[in-house]
Short mmCIF file of C-alpha atoms and ligand atoms in Angstrom, two decimals:
data_model
loop_
_atom_site.label_atom_id
_atom_site.label_comp_id
_atom_site.label_asym_id
_atom_site.label_seq_id
_atom_site.Cartn_x
_atom_site.Cartn_y
_atom_site.Cartn_z
CA MET A 1 181.77 48.86 132.41
CA SER A 2 183.64 47.77 129.28
CA LYS A 3 181.79 45.58 126.72
CA ARG A 4 183.81 42.43 126.10
CA ILE A 5 183.62 40.89 122.62
CA VAL A 6 185.23 37.47 122.17
CA VAL A 7 185.76 36.10 118.64
CA VAL A 8 186.28 32.34 118.52
CA GLY A 9 188.01 31.45 115.24
CA GLY A 10 190.51 33.57 113.31
CA GLY A 11 189.60 32.36 109.82
CA LEU A 12 187.84 34.33 107.14
CA ALA A 13 184.60 35.09 109.03
CA GLY A 14 186.10 35.81 112.47
CA THR A 15 188.80 38.05 111.02
CA ILE A 16 186.46 40.11 108.83
CA VAL A 17 184.08 40.64 111.76
CA ALA A 18 186.82 41.58 114.22
CA SER A 19 188.42 44.01 111.75
CA GLY A 20 185.04 45.56 110.89
CA LEU A 21 184.19 46.01 114.57
CA CYS A 22 187.52 47.78 115.07
CA ARG A 23 186.68 50.18 112.27
CA HIS A 24 183.24 51.00 113.67
CA LEU A 25 184.15 50.99 117.36
CA GLY A 26 187.58 52.64 117.15
CA ASN A 27 186.83 55.34 119.74
CA GLU A 28 185.24 52.86 122.15
CA LEU A 29 188.29 50.58 121.83
CA ARG A 30 190.75 53.42 122.40
CA THR A 31 188.88 54.62 125.50
CA GLY A 32 188.50 51.11 126.91
CA LYS A 33 184.70 51.03 126.59
CA VAL A 34 185.04 47.98 124.33
CA GLN A 35 187.57 45.13 124.33
CA ILE A 36 187.97 42.61 121.50
CA THR A 37 189.75 39.30 122.06
CA MET A 38 190.23 36.67 119.37
CA LEU A 39 191.06 33.00 119.91
CA GLY A 40 192.64 31.14 117.00
CA THR A 41 194.64 28.06 116.14
CA SER A 42 197.57 29.52 114.20
CA GLU A 43 199.87 32.53 113.76
CA LYS A 44 199.15 32.23 110.01
CA HIS A 45 195.94 33.17 108.20
CA LEU A 46 195.13 30.87 105.27
CA TYR A 47 193.04 32.20 102.37
CA GLN A 48 191.35 28.94 101.36
CA PRO A 49 189.85 29.99 97.99
CA ALA A 50 193.40 30.23 96.59
CA LEU A 51 193.81 26.46 97.23
CA LEU A 52 191.85 25.85 94.00
CA PHE A 53 194.88 27.07 92.05
CA VAL A 54 197.58 25.11 93.93
CA PRO A 55 197.17 21.81 91.99
CA PHE A 56 197.89 23.71 88.76
CA GLY A 57 200.98 25.44 90.16
CA LEU A 58 199.16 28.80 90.00
CA ALA A 59 199.19 29.76 93.70
CA GLY A 60 201.97 29.77 96.29
CA ASP A 61 202.55 30.94 99.83
CA ASP A 62 202.17 34.63 98.90
CA ASP A 63 198.64 34.00 97.66
CA LEU A 64 197.72 31.73 100.56
CA PHE A 65 199.18 33.16 103.77
CA ARG A 66 199.60 36.29 105.87
CA ASP A 67 200.60 36.70 109.52
CA GLN A 68 197.37 36.88 111.51
CA ARG A 69 198.77 39.52 113.86
CA LYS A 70 199.72 41.76 110.91
CA ILE A 71 196.16 41.58 109.56
CA LEU A 72 194.52 42.39 112.87
CA ASN A 73 194.37 45.86 114.36
CA ARG A 74 196.72 46.12 117.35
CA MET A 75 193.76 46.89 119.59
CA ILE A 76 192.58 43.27 119.16
CA ALA A 77 194.14 40.85 121.64
CA TYR A 78 194.93 37.72 119.63
CA TYR A 79 195.79 34.41 121.29
CA VAL A 80 196.79 31.19 119.59
CA ASP A 81 194.83 29.26 122.17
CA PRO A 82 191.80 27.34 120.86
CA ALA A 83 188.52 27.50 122.74
CA LYS A 84 187.77 24.25 124.55
CA PHE A 85 184.36 24.98 126.05
CA ILE A 86 181.78 27.75 125.83
CA ASP A 87 179.56 28.06 128.89
CA ALA A 88 176.75 30.01 127.25
CA SER A 89 174.73 30.38 130.47
CA ALA A 90 177.66 31.83 132.42
CA LYS A 91 178.94 33.71 129.30
CA LYS A 92 182.45 32.31 129.67
CA VAL A 93 184.92 30.67 127.26
CA THR A 94 187.59 28.30 128.54
CA THR A 95 190.60 27.71 126.30
CA GLU A 96 192.91 24.74 125.77
CA SER A 97 195.56 26.42 127.96
CA GLY A 98 193.07 27.09 130.80
CA ARG A 99 192.46 30.79 130.09
CA VAL A 100 188.93 31.86 131.02
CA LEU A 101 187.33 34.77 129.13
CA ASP A 102 184.05 36.44 130.11
CA TYR A 103 182.05 37.99 127.28
CA ASP A 104 179.13 40.26 126.60
CA TYR A 105 179.04 39.24 122.92
CA LEU A 106 180.58 36.11 121.45
CA ILE A 107 181.26 35.60 117.73
CA LEU A 108 181.35 31.89 116.94
CA ALA A 109 183.32 31.36 113.70
CA THR A 110 185.10 28.01 114.00
CA GLY A 111 184.39 26.96 110.38
CA SER A 112 184.28 23.42 109.03
CA ARG A 113 186.76 20.62 108.34
CA ILE A 114 187.13 17.91 105.72
CA MET A 115 186.52 14.28 106.66
CA PRO A 116 187.92 12.07 103.84
CA GLN A 117 188.46 9.40 106.52
CA ASN A 118 184.67 8.93 106.67
CA ILE A 119 184.82 7.06 103.34
CA PRO A 120 186.89 3.85 103.70
CA GLY A 121 189.86 3.86 101.30
CA MET A 122 189.48 7.53 100.35
CA VAL A 123 192.58 8.76 102.23
CA GLU A 124 194.73 6.11 100.49
CA GLY A 125 193.10 6.31 97.05
CA GLY A 126 191.85 9.86 96.63
CA HIS A 127 193.24 13.34 96.07
CA TRP A 128 191.73 16.65 97.12
CA PHE A 129 192.51 20.36 97.09
CA TYR A 130 190.48 21.39 100.17
CA ASP A 131 193.55 21.69 102.41
CA LEU A 132 197.12 22.68 101.67
CA GLU A 133 198.69 19.26 102.07
CA GLY A 134 196.04 17.69 99.82
CA ALA A 135 196.34 20.42 97.20
CA ARG A 136 200.12 19.96 97.03
CA LYS A 137 199.77 16.17 96.71
CA MET A 138 197.20 16.67 93.98
CA ARG A 139 199.67 18.90 92.12
CA THR A 140 202.26 16.08 92.18
CA ALA A 141 199.63 13.58 90.99
CA LEU A 142 198.59 15.89 88.12
CA GLN A 143 202.19 16.33 87.05
CA ALA A 144 202.57 12.54 86.80
CA PHE A 145 199.23 12.00 85.02
CA GLN A 146 199.58 10.96 81.36
CA GLY A 147 195.91 10.38 80.55
CA GLY A 148 193.26 7.90 81.67
CA LYS A 149 190.07 7.91 83.72
CA VAL A 150 189.55 10.86 86.06
CA VAL A 151 186.69 10.77 88.57
CA VAL A 152 185.68 14.01 90.35
CA ASN A 153 183.64 12.75 93.30
CA VAL A 154 181.54 15.29 95.23
CA ASN A 155 180.31 14.57 98.77
CA ALA A 156 178.00 16.55 101.04
CA PRO A 157 178.00 18.69 102.99
CA HIS A 158 180.93 20.70 101.67
CA LYS A 159 182.02 24.33 101.61
CA CYS A 160 182.23 26.43 98.46
CA PRO A 161 179.33 25.00 96.44
CA VAL A 162 180.89 25.84 93.09
CA ALA A 163 184.47 24.60 93.66
CA PRO A 164 183.64 21.04 92.42
CA LEU A 165 182.41 22.47 89.11
CA GLU A 166 185.39 24.80 88.91
CA ILE A 167 187.93 22.01 89.38
CA THR A 168 186.12 19.86 86.78
CA PHE A 169 186.17 22.59 84.12
CA MET A 170 189.73 23.61 84.99
CA LEU A 171 190.94 20.01 84.72
CA TYR A 172 189.29 19.75 81.30
CA ASP A 173 191.17 22.85 80.10
CA TYR A 174 194.40 21.75 81.76
CA PHE A 175 194.34 18.36 79.98
CA HIS A 176 193.41 20.10 76.73
CA LYS A 177 196.43 22.42 77.02
CA LEU A 178 198.71 19.48 77.84
CA GLY A 179 197.45 17.70 74.71
CA ILE A 180 196.18 14.64 76.63
CA LEU A 181 192.45 15.31 76.50
CA ASP A 182 191.91 12.68 73.76
CA LYS A 183 193.43 10.07 76.13
CA THR A 184 191.40 11.29 79.13
CA GLU A 185 187.84 10.66 80.29
CA ILE A 186 186.40 12.86 83.07
CA THR A 187 183.43 11.67 85.14
CA TYR A 188 181.78 13.98 87.69
CA THR A 189 179.68 12.39 90.44
CA TYR A 190 177.09 14.19 92.57
CA PRO A 191 175.13 12.84 95.55
CA ILE A 192 171.62 14.01 94.57
CA GLY A 193 169.54 13.54 91.41
CA ARG A 194 171.00 16.51 89.51
CA LEU A 195 174.45 18.01 88.92
CA HIS A 196 174.30 20.73 91.58
CA ALA A 197 172.35 21.46 94.77
CA LEU A 198 171.28 24.87 93.40
CA GLU A 199 168.78 23.96 90.68
CA PRO A 200 169.52 26.85 88.28
CA VAL A 201 173.25 26.04 88.53
CA ALA A 202 172.46 22.38 87.75
CA HIS A 203 170.51 23.47 84.65
CA TRP A 204 173.36 25.72 83.57
CA CYS A 205 176.22 23.23 84.02
CA LYS A 206 174.61 20.18 82.35
CA PRO A 207 174.90 21.51 78.76
CA GLU A 208 178.38 22.87 79.62
CA MET A 209 179.47 19.34 80.58
CA ASP A 210 177.70 17.78 77.58
CA LYS A 211 179.47 20.21 75.24
CA LYS A 212 182.85 19.18 76.64
CA GLY A 213 182.11 15.46 76.75
CA ILE A 214 182.37 15.36 80.57
CA LYS A 215 180.43 12.35 81.83
CA TYR A 216 178.37 12.38 85.03
CA GLU A 217 176.74 10.11 87.57
CA THR A 218 174.01 11.55 89.81
CA PHE A 219 172.69 9.89 92.99
CA PHE A 220 176.28 8.82 93.65
CA ASN A 221 177.03 8.78 97.40
CA ALA A 222 180.54 7.42 97.86
CA GLU A 223 180.59 4.38 100.13
CA SER A 224 184.15 3.13 99.68
CA VAL A 225 187.29 3.33 97.59
CA ASP A 226 189.50 0.38 96.69
CA PRO A 227 192.96 1.92 96.18
CA ASN A 228 194.39 -1.37 94.86
CA LYS A 229 191.74 -2.00 92.23
CA LYS A 230 191.40 1.79 91.69
CA THR A 231 187.63 1.80 91.98
CA ILE A 232 185.11 3.92 93.85
CA THR A 233 181.71 2.45 94.77
CA SER A 234 178.55 4.31 95.71
CA MET A 235 175.87 3.42 98.27
CA GLU A 236 173.57 3.14 95.26
CA GLY A 237 175.71 0.22 93.99
CA VAL A 238 177.58 1.88 91.10
CA THR A 239 181.33 1.21 90.77
CA LEU A 240 183.58 3.49 88.72
CA GLU A 241 187.18 2.78 87.71
CA TYR A 242 189.70 5.58 88.00
CA ASP A 243 193.33 6.37 87.25
CA LEU A 244 193.07 9.65 89.15
CA LEU A 245 190.44 10.16 91.84
CA ILE A 246 189.72 13.73 92.93
CA THR A 247 187.28 14.04 95.82
CA ILE A 248 185.48 16.89 97.51
CA PRO A 249 185.36 15.14 100.90
CA PRO A 250 182.34 15.37 103.21
CA HIS A 251 182.70 18.09 105.88
CA SER A 252 181.77 18.39 109.51
CA GLY A 253 181.85 21.29 111.93
CA MET A 254 184.03 21.52 115.04
CA ASP A 255 183.72 19.43 118.23
CA LEU A 256 183.61 22.63 120.31
CA VAL A 257 180.05 23.29 119.09
CA ASP A 258 178.75 19.89 120.26
CA ALA A 259 180.81 19.91 123.45
CA SER A 260 179.29 23.29 124.36
CA ASN A 261 175.70 22.17 123.50
CA LEU A 262 175.41 24.81 120.79
CA GLY A 263 174.49 22.46 117.94
CA LYS A 264 175.00 19.02 116.41
CA GLY A 265 177.73 17.82 114.03
CA GLY A 266 179.64 21.02 114.70
CA TRP A 267 176.91 23.20 113.16
CA ALA A 268 175.55 25.79 115.61
CA THR A 269 171.79 26.41 115.53
CA THR A 270 171.46 29.89 114.08
CA ASP A 271 168.62 32.30 113.33
CA PRO A 272 168.90 32.87 109.53
CA LYS A 273 168.08 36.59 109.76
CA THR A 274 169.66 37.80 113.00
CA LEU A 275 172.55 35.28 112.96
CA GLN A 276 172.13 34.91 116.71
CA HIS A 277 172.34 31.48 118.28
CA THR A 278 168.74 30.29 118.58
CA GLU A 279 168.97 29.93 122.37
CA HIS A 280 171.75 32.32 123.37
CA LYS A 281 171.12 35.75 121.89
CA ASP A 282 174.51 37.16 122.88
CA ILE A 283 176.22 34.58 120.64
CA PHE A 284 176.43 35.49 116.94
CA VAL A 285 177.29 32.62 114.60
CA ILE A 286 178.81 33.25 111.17
CA GLY A 287 180.56 31.54 108.30
CA ASP A 288 180.65 27.78 107.82
CA THR A 289 179.71 27.19 111.49
CA THR A 290 176.00 28.04 111.08
CA ASN A 291 173.36 25.40 110.41
CA ILE A 292 171.56 27.76 108.01
CA PRO A 293 170.71 25.80 104.83
CA ILE A 294 172.63 28.09 102.48
CA SER A 295 176.04 27.78 100.79
CA LYS A 296 179.03 27.56 103.07
CA ALA A 297 181.27 30.12 101.37
CA GLY A 298 183.63 32.95 102.09
CA SER A 299 181.25 35.37 100.43
CA THR A 300 178.41 34.13 102.67
CA ALA A 301 180.63 34.86 105.67
CA HIS A 302 181.50 38.27 104.23
CA PHE A 303 177.86 39.36 103.77
CA GLU A 304 176.87 37.85 107.12
CA SER A 305 179.68 39.78 108.76
CA GLU A 306 178.27 43.09 107.47
CA ALA A 307 175.03 42.45 109.38
CA VAL A 308 176.81 41.23 112.53
CA ILE A 309 179.19 44.22 112.56
CA ALA A 310 176.29 46.65 112.10
CA ASN A 311 174.19 45.01 114.83
CA ILE A 312 176.88 44.70 117.49
CA THR A 313 177.95 48.28 116.78
CA SER A 314 174.45 49.68 117.13
CA LEU A 315 173.67 47.51 120.15
CA ILE A 316 176.76 48.93 121.87
CA LYS A 317 176.40 52.53 120.69
CA GLU A 318 172.63 52.97 120.56
CA GLY A 319 171.20 50.01 122.46
CA CYS A 320 169.13 48.92 119.47
CA TRP A 321 169.13 46.51 116.55
CA SER A 322 170.30 47.62 113.10
CA ARG A 323 169.60 45.15 110.25
CA TYR A 324 168.97 41.59 109.16
CA TYR A 325 171.05 39.30 106.92
CA ASP A 326 169.12 38.60 103.70
CA GLY A 327 170.94 35.39 102.70
CA LYS A 328 173.18 37.09 100.13
CA VAL A 329 175.91 34.99 98.51
CA PHE A 330 178.11 35.93 95.55
CA CYS A 331 180.52 33.43 94.01
CA PHE A 332 182.79 33.65 91.01
CA VAL A 333 182.81 30.35 89.06
CA GLU A 334 185.86 29.39 87.00
CA THR A 335 184.61 27.66 83.84
CA GLY A 336 188.11 26.85 82.62
CA MET A 337 191.66 28.08 83.13
CA GLU A 338 190.92 31.48 81.56
CA GLU A 339 187.17 32.04 81.72
CA GLY A 340 184.62 32.42 84.46
CA THR A 341 181.08 33.40 85.33
CA TYR A 342 179.42 34.26 88.64
CA VAL A 343 176.32 33.53 90.68
CA TRP A 344 174.61 35.70 93.25
CA PHE A 345 171.48 34.87 95.18
CA ASN A 346 169.76 35.40 98.50
CA TYR A 347 166.90 33.89 100.51
CA THR A 348 164.32 35.06 97.95
CA THR A 349 166.22 35.33 94.63
CA PRO A 350 167.65 32.19 92.99
CA PRO A 351 171.03 32.24 91.21
CA ASN A 352 171.19 32.82 87.46
CA PRO A 353 174.67 32.11 86.00
CA GLY A 354 175.46 34.17 82.89
CA PRO A 355 177.72 33.44 79.92
CA PRO A 356 181.41 32.94 80.89
CA SER A 357 183.97 35.61 79.99
CA HIS A 358 187.70 36.32 80.36
CA MET A 359 186.86 39.46 82.30
CA ILE A 360 185.01 37.59 85.06
CA HIS A 361 187.96 35.19 85.38
CA TRP A 362 190.29 38.16 85.84
CA LEU A 363 187.90 39.73 88.35
CA LYS A 364 188.07 36.51 90.40
CA LEU A 365 191.87 36.63 90.37
CA ALA A 366 191.78 40.32 91.30
CA TYR A 367 189.41 39.64 94.21
CA ASN A 368 191.78 36.96 95.51
CA ARG A 369 194.38 39.72 95.98
CA LEU A 370 191.87 42.25 97.30
CA TYR A 371 190.78 39.72 99.93
CA TRP A 372 193.60 40.83 102.21
CA LEU A 373 192.00 44.29 102.34
CA SER A 374 188.66 42.71 103.35
CA ALA A 375 190.40 40.80 106.10
CA LYS A 376 191.80 44.09 107.41
CA GLY A 377 188.32 45.65 107.32
CA LEU A 378 189.26 48.06 104.52
CA LEU A 379 186.98 46.72 101.77
C1 FAD B 401 189.45 25.01 97.79
C2 FAD B 401 188.48 26.01 98.32
C3 FAD B 401 187.99 27.00 97.48
C4 FAD B 401 187.08 27.93 97.95
N1 FAD B 401 186.65 28.91 97.10
C5 FAD B 401 185.78 29.85 97.54
C6 FAD B 401 185.36 30.89 96.67
O1 FAD B 401 185.79 31.00 95.52
N2 FAD B 401 184.46 31.77 97.15
C7 FAD B 401 183.97 31.70 98.43
O2 FAD B 401 183.15 32.53 98.80
N3 FAD B 401 184.36 30.71 99.28
C8 FAD B 401 185.26 29.78 98.87
N4 FAD B 401 185.69 28.80 99.73
C9 FAD B 401 185.05 28.65 101.04
C10 FAD B 401 185.62 29.56 102.11
O3 FAD B 401 187.02 29.48 102.18
C11 FAD B 401 185.02 29.19 103.46
O4 FAD B 401 183.62 29.12 103.34
C12 FAD B 401 185.41 30.24 104.50
O5 FAD B 401 186.79 30.14 104.78
C13 FAD B 401 184.60 30.09 105.77
O6 FAD B 401 185.05 30.97 106.74
P1 FAD B 401 184.98 30.58 108.30
O7 FAD B 401 185.62 31.69 109.02
O8 FAD B 401 183.61 30.16 108.61
O9 FAD B 401 185.87 29.28 108.40
P2 FAD B 401 187.45 29.21 108.29
O10 FAD B 401 187.94 30.21 107.32
O11 FAD B 401 187.76 27.77 108.05
O12 FAD B 401 187.95 29.65 109.72
C14 FAD B 401 187.65 28.95 110.90
C15 FAD B 401 188.80 29.18 111.85
O13 FAD B 401 188.44 28.77 113.16
C16 FAD B 401 189.55 28.09 113.72
N5 FAD B 401 189.07 27.24 114.83
C17 FAD B 401 188.50 26.02 114.76
N6 FAD B 401 188.22 25.55 115.98
C18 FAD B 401 188.62 26.52 116.84
C19 FAD B 401 188.60 26.64 118.26
N7 FAD B 401 188.11 25.67 119.04
N8 FAD B 401 189.09 27.77 118.83
C20 FAD B 401 189.58 28.77 118.06
N9 FAD B 401 189.64 28.70 116.72
C21 FAD B 401 189.15 27.59 116.13
C22 FAD B 401 190.12 27.32 112.54
O14 FAD B 401 191.44 26.90 112.79
C23 FAD B 401 190.03 28.38 111.45
O15 FAD B 401 191.15 29.21 111.45
C24 FAD B 401 186.64 27.87 99.29
C25 FAD B 401 187.15 26.90 100.16
C26 FAD B 401 188.05 25.98 99.68
C27 FAD B 401 188.62 24.93 100.62
#
């Protein structure tokens, strides 16, 4: 009997896993011993890390989008038909259109979404670059900006742990190049008592901000924004004035996870080593969807996918387990418009950012193009 693999979510994690499984299980797919079906929400695949460059006019549709069906191997059945309910006991997925799919293995990769609406006034008063519409609006706002007070407000949880630092340093350079830095004051706010959740990164970025004259407010959990007065107020009682408010909005997971009793807040309960759902071992959870307390990042999803691909392949071919995920994450960090550094860490090794260089910045840009090969399972 054929093994049925259903991938729920055609974003970064789901696509890399499905493509990798095709590479490793090519013969089984061709002979009908394995079937892979993917459920997604769009014909287009969005590469979110390129959104960071949209506000500066440095990324367009070519950098952001590909046709999902052109990325995926033809042996994968792809449906734009979101999953509505996962019956983990019966091993069935029901879709929005009423399709019912049985599975032997399910990959849950529905990602996360931004919730600026959770902070009153933020939608009206703030700008963000975490989705395409927001990034394009932010570009227009930046083009109109002539100097003044800029607040970069970070909320938790959020994906890509380093993007708030990147946008802060890039804005600094951008204003410098425009010749309006002397008329501009940048304040970075962070919800806990230091400048970054990863302690070594917090130690690294504090002197970088001090050197540039970037101000900061820690223990700043945004409570509300007054778009008329142009102020943002924290739960801790601090009010900051702004001329331009950039926010990293709080995130949540998808309703499907709660509706299917697989986790709370859209985060599925996941074993940090095996990446199996804690109660349903035939469900593998990867990418932003997990509740593992590590960075929600594309690179996390990429390294997780290597373990999931290896394990499903060996379970199908050899009936045994292959390897564990070790918590590996690797992120490039833009420290300006033309320089960058990187951090890598895992469950046992903390990050240790090195000195920025032009070369690392160019490597980040190069990886953004190479991503499309990863999505096809070629890298
Ligand atoms: C501005 C920005 C910059 C970033 N920079 C970096 C970076 O430099 N490095 C890095 O490593 N990461 C970065 N990231 C983070 C990275 O993009 C995410 O962590 C990554 O996309 C997570 O992959 P995912 O597959 O879990 O989620 P996604 O890529 O969001 O994919 C989830 C998919 O599931 C679909 N879906 C949702 N519900 C359903 C349903 N019910 N049925 C079917 N499909 C469903 C969604 O539509 C989506 O297509 C950045 C993100 C942003 C926004």
